[in-house]
Amino acid sequence: MRFDVSEHRAFLEGLVEPLEPLECAIDALPYGTGREGVPPLADARPGAVWPGSSAPPVAAGSAGLVLAREVVARLSVPPFTNSAMDGFAVRHADVARVPATLPVCGDVAAGDTRKRTLKPGTAVRIMTGAAMPDGADTVVKVEDTDHAPGVSEAPPTVTIRAAQAPAANVRFKGEDLDAGAPVLPAGVVLSPAAVSAAASAGCGTLFVRPRPRIGILTTGSELVAPGEELAEGRIPDSNGALLAGLAAQAGGDVVARWRSADDPEALLAILASAPEIDLLVTAGGISAGAYETVRQALSGPTMRFHHVAQQPGGPQGAGVALVGGRPVPAACLPGNPVSVYVSFHVYVAGMIRVLAGRSSTVEPTVRQAVAGGEWTSPRGKVQFIPLRLDGGRAFPIHELGSRSHLVASLPSADGLGVVPADVERVMPGDTLGFIPTEGSAND
Ligand SMILES: Nc1nc2c(c(=O)[nH]1)N[C@H]1C(S)=C(S)[C@@H](COP(=O)(O)OP(=O)(O)OC[C@H]3O[C@@H](n4cnc5c(N)ncnc54)[C@H](O)[C@@H]3O)O[C@H]1N2
Ligand code: MOO
């Protein structure tokens, strides 16, 4: 029995839902790879103990995570009224006429928590970010005085040379945000700026949807590791690298990669000892051959393998597989590399976004493109053809058109053209659906 693309997608959609939120610490880890000292994400689950702190660090990989609970300001921003300049805190009334010379009765640095009070007719030396003394209402920057900028002792007196506006160079408590005000709504995708806003508003932790943990399994006795010597009949495993990169780009965390020969028992042994994952993606071993390893190993009431009316990527499998003894949503893609590329963008990227809380459906983003070339499409199947954009028009990346083994041409694709099942020939000027294949993690 043959399914259409939307039926297959609806089945996949039924397999996934947003992951349970996790409380993460906003700590001092750098953004980026997070290689230093960051334990494997397998530990970052509800109830897990993160070494050395009560909550796992969020900063290392928080960009792109979805906030699961609204953030409300616990502190005002700024949290206290402070100076915007290095200079002298004064009463404006005392410097209304310039030049004005005042005795300097104190020195306050950023971080100084002692309570200061300014006596009328005096000045307190003050640094950027230091709390305003009670009684002071204006800051005169050091350049507007007779005192030299730079590291030095506070002078006994200061002469203010330039006229000052009332409240000049003062940053008032709460002028950015009041305590109790909303900072970030639930559902927002965390940017570095969003995390820093939450930190400045007094939050130490955030509730986020964790990055989905993905296991990738490529199958085929013909496969060898990239770069390995090839005997005739063997090929490099390019799907493993392709899927790992695409999964990471779509916001997943690839925690396991396996390559299995065409041996269902070996495949089941690999899955039996797998770490905890949220999604299994396999490639190959599902169509009509004599050695369909994935289908043989995983077939059962919770999985289905069928043909979808699409090209490439016709054979598809989906369901729930036992991985490490746990039921895990599984997308089993056909082995041809362009079919993997297509199936990932049409189905798997959406599953990852649903798990991560970024989307409520597995549908890909479909824009429009205008064909620049002419090509054929199979009757009765939706064609997903890798296209490159040139001068506002879309062209097949290879003169052979939509052929599922043309992996070496894939880097020039900007997206997938979507040709409806009832269209057999695309002509220059035709408008068609277009699924962007770059930056799909960010849409
Ligand atoms: N008699 C039929 N034969 C085939 C049909 C069919 O309907 N009837 N469908 C064809 C289509 S369409 C596809 S797609 C493939 C899907 O088959 P499988 O999913 O079982 O994939 P494999 O046979 O394992 O591999 C297909 C192809 O891709 C190469 N491959 C596999 N894995 C990798 C990898 N990790 N890296 C690079 N290349 C890989 C493999 O060597 C094969 O050339 O079936 C058609 N046949
Ligand atoms: O459906 Mo297969 O994926 O055309 O090559």
Coordinates of N, CA, C and O in Angstrom, one line a residue, residues 108-180:
V108 N 33.7 56.3 46.1 CA 32.9 55.1 46.0 C 33.2 54.4 44.7 O 33.1 55.0 43.6
A109 N 33.6 53.1 44.9 CA 33.9 52.3 43.7 C 32.7 51.3 43.4 O 31.9 51.1 44.2
A110 N 32.7 50.8 42.1 CA 31.7 49.8 41.8 C 31.9 48.6 42.7 O 33.0 48.2 42.9
G111 N 30.8 48.1 43.2 CA 30.9 46.9 44.1 C 31.0 47.3 45.5 O 30.8 46.4 46.4
D112 N 31.2 48.6 45.8 CA 31.2 49.0 47.2 C 29.8 49.0 47.8 O 28.9 49.6 47.2
T113 N 29.6 48.2 48.9 CA 28.2 48.0 49.4 C 27.9 48.9 50.6 O 26.9 48.9 51.2
R114 N 29.0 49.7 51.0 CA 28.7 50.6 52.2 C 27.7 51.7 51.8 O 27.8 52.3 50.7
K115 N 26.9 52.1 52.7 CA 25.9 53.2 52.5 C 26.6 54.5 52.5 O 27.4 54.8 53.5
R116 N 26.4 55.4 51.5 CA 27.1 56.7 51.5 C 26.0 57.8 51.5 O 25.0 57.6 50.9
T117 N 26.4 58.9 52.2 CA 25.5 60.0 52.2 C 26.3 61.3 51.8 O 27.4 61.4 52.3
L118 N 25.8 62.1 50.9 CA 26.5 63.3 50.4 C 26.0 64.4 51.3 O 24.8 64.7 51.3
K119 N 27.0 65.1 51.9 CA 26.6 66.3 52.6 C 26.4 67.5 51.6 O 27.2 67.6 50.7
P120 N 25.4 68.4 51.8 CA 25.3 69.5 50.9 C 26.6 70.3 50.8 O 27.3 70.4 51.8
G121 N 26.9 70.8 49.6 CA 28.1 71.6 49.4 C 29.4 70.8 49.3 O 30.5 71.3 49.3
T122 N 29.3 69.4 49.2 CA 30.5 68.6 49.0 C 30.3 67.7 47.7 O 29.2 67.6 47.1
A123 N 31.4 67.0 47.4 CA 31.3 66.0 46.3 C 31.9 64.7 46.8 O 32.6 64.7 47.7
V124 N 31.4 63.6 46.2 CA 32.0 62.3 46.5 C 32.5 61.7 45.1 O 31.8 61.8 44.1
R125 N 33.8 61.3 45.2 CA 34.3 60.7 43.9 C 33.6 59.4 43.7 O 33.4 58.6 44.6
I126 N 33.2 59.1 42.4 CA 32.4 57.9 42.1 C 32.8 57.3 40.8 O 33.3 58.0 39.9
M127 N 32.7 56.0 40.8 CA 33.1 55.2 39.5 C 31.9 54.7 38.8 O 30.8 54.5 39.4
T128 N 32.0 54.4 37.5 CA 30.9 53.9 36.7 C 30.4 52.6 37.4 O 31.1 51.7 37.7
G129 N 29.1 52.6 37.6 CA 28.4 51.4 38.2 C 28.3 51.4 39.7 O 27.7 50.6 40.2
A130 N 29.0 52.4 40.3 CA 28.9 52.5 41.8 C 27.5 53.2 42.2 O 27.0 54.0 41.5
A131 N 27.0 52.8 43.4 CA 25.7 53.2 43.9 C 25.8 54.7 44.2 O 26.8 55.2 44.7
M132 N 24.8 55.5 43.8 CA 24.8 56.9 44.1 C 24.6 57.1 45.6 O 23.8 56.5 46.2
P133 N 25.4 58.0 46.2 CA 25.2 58.3 47.6 C 23.8 58.9 47.8 O 23.4 59.6 46.9
D134 N 23.2 58.7 49.0 CA 22.0 59.4 49.3 C 22.3 60.9 49.2 O 23.4 61.4 49.7
G135 N 21.4 61.7 48.7 CA 21.5 63.1 48.7 C 22.2 63.6 47.4 O 22.1 64.8 47.1
A136 N 22.9 62.8 46.7 CA 23.4 63.2 45.4 C 22.4 63.0 44.3 O 21.6 62.0 44.3
D137 N 22.4 63.9 43.3 CA 21.4 63.7 42.2 C 22.0 63.8 40.8 O 21.4 63.7 39.8
T138 N 23.3 64.1 40.8 CA 24.0 64.4 39.5 C 25.4 63.9 39.5 O 26.0 63.9 40.6
V139 N 25.9 63.4 38.4 CA 27.3 63.0 38.3 C 28.0 63.8 37.3 O 27.6 64.0 36.2
V140 N 29.2 64.4 37.7 CA 30.0 65.2 36.8 C 31.1 64.3 36.4 O 31.9 63.8 37.2
K141 N 31.3 64.1 35.1 CA 32.3 63.2 34.6 C 33.7 63.9 34.8 O 33.8 65.1 34.8
V142 N 34.7 63.0 35.0 CA 36.0 63.6 35.5 C 36.6 64.5 34.4 O 37.2 65.5 34.8
E143 N 36.2 64.3 33.2 CA 36.7 65.2 32.1 C 36.2 66.7 32.3 O 36.8 67.6 31.7
D144 N 35.1 66.8 33.0 CA 34.5 68.2 33.2 C 35.0 68.8 34.4 O 34.5 69.8 34.9
T145 N 36.1 68.3 35.0 CA 36.7 68.8 36.3 C 38.1 69.1 36.1 O 38.7 68.8 35.0
D146 N 38.7 69.6 37.2 CA 40.2 69.9 37.2 C 41.0 68.6 37.5 O 42.2 68.7 37.6
H147 N 40.3 67.5 37.7 CA 41.0 66.3 38.2 C 41.3 65.5 37.0 O 40.5 65.3 36.0
A148 N 42.5 64.9 37.0 CA 43.0 64.1 35.8 C 42.3 62.7 35.8 O 42.2 62.1 36.9
P149 N 41.8 62.3 34.6 CA 41.3 60.9 34.6 C 42.4 59.9 34.9 O 43.6 60.2 34.8
G150 N 42.0 58.7 35.3 CA 43.0 57.6 35.5 C 43.1 57.2 37.0 O 42.4 57.8 37.9
V151 N 43.9 56.3 37.2 CA 44.1 55.7 38.6 C 44.8 56.7 39.5 O 45.9 57.1 39.1
S152 N 44.2 57.1 40.6 CA 44.9 58.0 41.5 C 44.1 58.1 42.8 O 43.0 57.6 42.9
E153 N 44.7 58.8 43.8 CA 44.0 59.1 45.0 C 42.9 60.1 44.8 O 43.0 60.9 43.9
A154 N 41.8 60.0 45.6 CA 40.8 61.0 45.5 C 41.4 62.4 45.9 O 42.2 62.4 46.9
P155 N 41.2 63.5 45.2 CA 41.8 64.8 45.5 C 41.0 65.4 46.7 O 39.8 65.0 47.0
P156 N 41.6 66.4 47.4 CA 40.9 67.0 48.5 C 39.7 67.9 48.1 O 38.7 68.0 48.8
T157 N 39.9 68.5 46.9 CA 38.8 69.3 46.3 C 38.7 69.0 44.8 O 39.6 68.5 44.2
V158 N 37.5 69.4 44.3 CA 37.3 69.3 42.9 C 36.7 70.6 42.4 O 35.8 71.1 43.0
T159 N 37.1 71.0 41.2 CA 36.5 72.2 40.5 C 35.7 71.7 39.3 O 36.3 71.1 38.4
I160 N 34.4 72.0 39.3 CA 33.6 71.6 38.2 C 33.6 72.7 37.2 O 33.3 73.9 37.5
R161 N 34.0 72.4 36.0 CA 34.3 73.5 35.0 C 33.1 73.7 34.0 O 32.9 74.8 33.5
A162 N 32.4 72.6 33.7 CA 31.3 72.7 32.7 C 30.0 72.6 33.4 O 29.8 71.9 34.3
A163 N 29.0 73.3 32.8 CA 27.6 73.3 33.3 C 27.1 71.9 33.2 O 27.3 71.2 32.2
Q164 N 26.2 71.5 34.1 CA 25.7 70.1 34.2 C 24.2 70.2 34.1 O 23.5 71.0 34.8
A165 N 23.6 69.2 33.4 CA 22.1 69.1 33.4 C 21.7 68.4 34.7 O 22.5 67.6 35.2
P166 N 20.5 68.7 35.3 CA 20.1 68.0 36.5 C 20.0 66.5 36.1 O 19.6 66.1 35.1
A167 N 20.5 65.7 37.1 CA 20.4 64.2 36.9 C 21.3 63.7 35.8 O 21.2 62.5 35.4
A168 N 22.3 64.5 35.4 CA 23.2 64.0 34.4 C 24.0 62.8 34.8 O 24.4 62.7 36.0
N169 N 24.2 61.9 33.9 CA 25.0 60.7 34.2 C 24.6 59.8 35.3 O 25.4 59.2 36.0
V170 N 23.2 59.8 35.6 CA 22.7 58.9 36.6 C 21.8 57.9 35.9 O 21.0 58.2 35.0
R171 N 22.0 56.6 36.3 CA 21.2 55.5 35.8 C 20.2 55.1 37.0 O 20.7 54.6 38.0
F172 N 18.9 55.3 36.7 CA 18.0 55.1 37.8 C 17.6 53.6 38.0 O 17.4 52.9 37.0
K173 N 17.4 53.2 39.2 CA 16.9 51.9 39.5 C 15.6 51.6 38.7 O 14.7 52.4 38.7
G174 N 15.6 50.4 38.0 CA 14.4 50.0 37.3 C 14.0 50.8 36.0 O 13.0 50.6 35.5
E175 N 15.0 51.6 35.6 CA 14.6 52.4 34.4 C 14.6 51.5 33.1 O 14.0 51.8 32.1
D176 N 15.2 50.3 33.2 CA 15.1 49.4 32.1 C 13.9 48.5 32.3 O 13.1 48.2 31.4
L177 N 13.8 47.9 33.5 CA 12.8 46.9 33.8 C 12.5 47.0 35.3 O 13.5 47.1 36.1
D178 N 11.3 46.9 35.7 CA 10.9 46.9 37.1 C 10.9 45.4 37.6 O 10.4 44.5 36.9
A179 N 11.2 45.2 38.9 CA 11.1 43.9 39.5 C 9.6 43.5 39.3 O 8.7 44.3 39.5
G180 N 9.4 42.2 39.0 CA 8.0 41.7 38.8 C 7.5 41.8 37.4 O 6.5 41.2 37.1

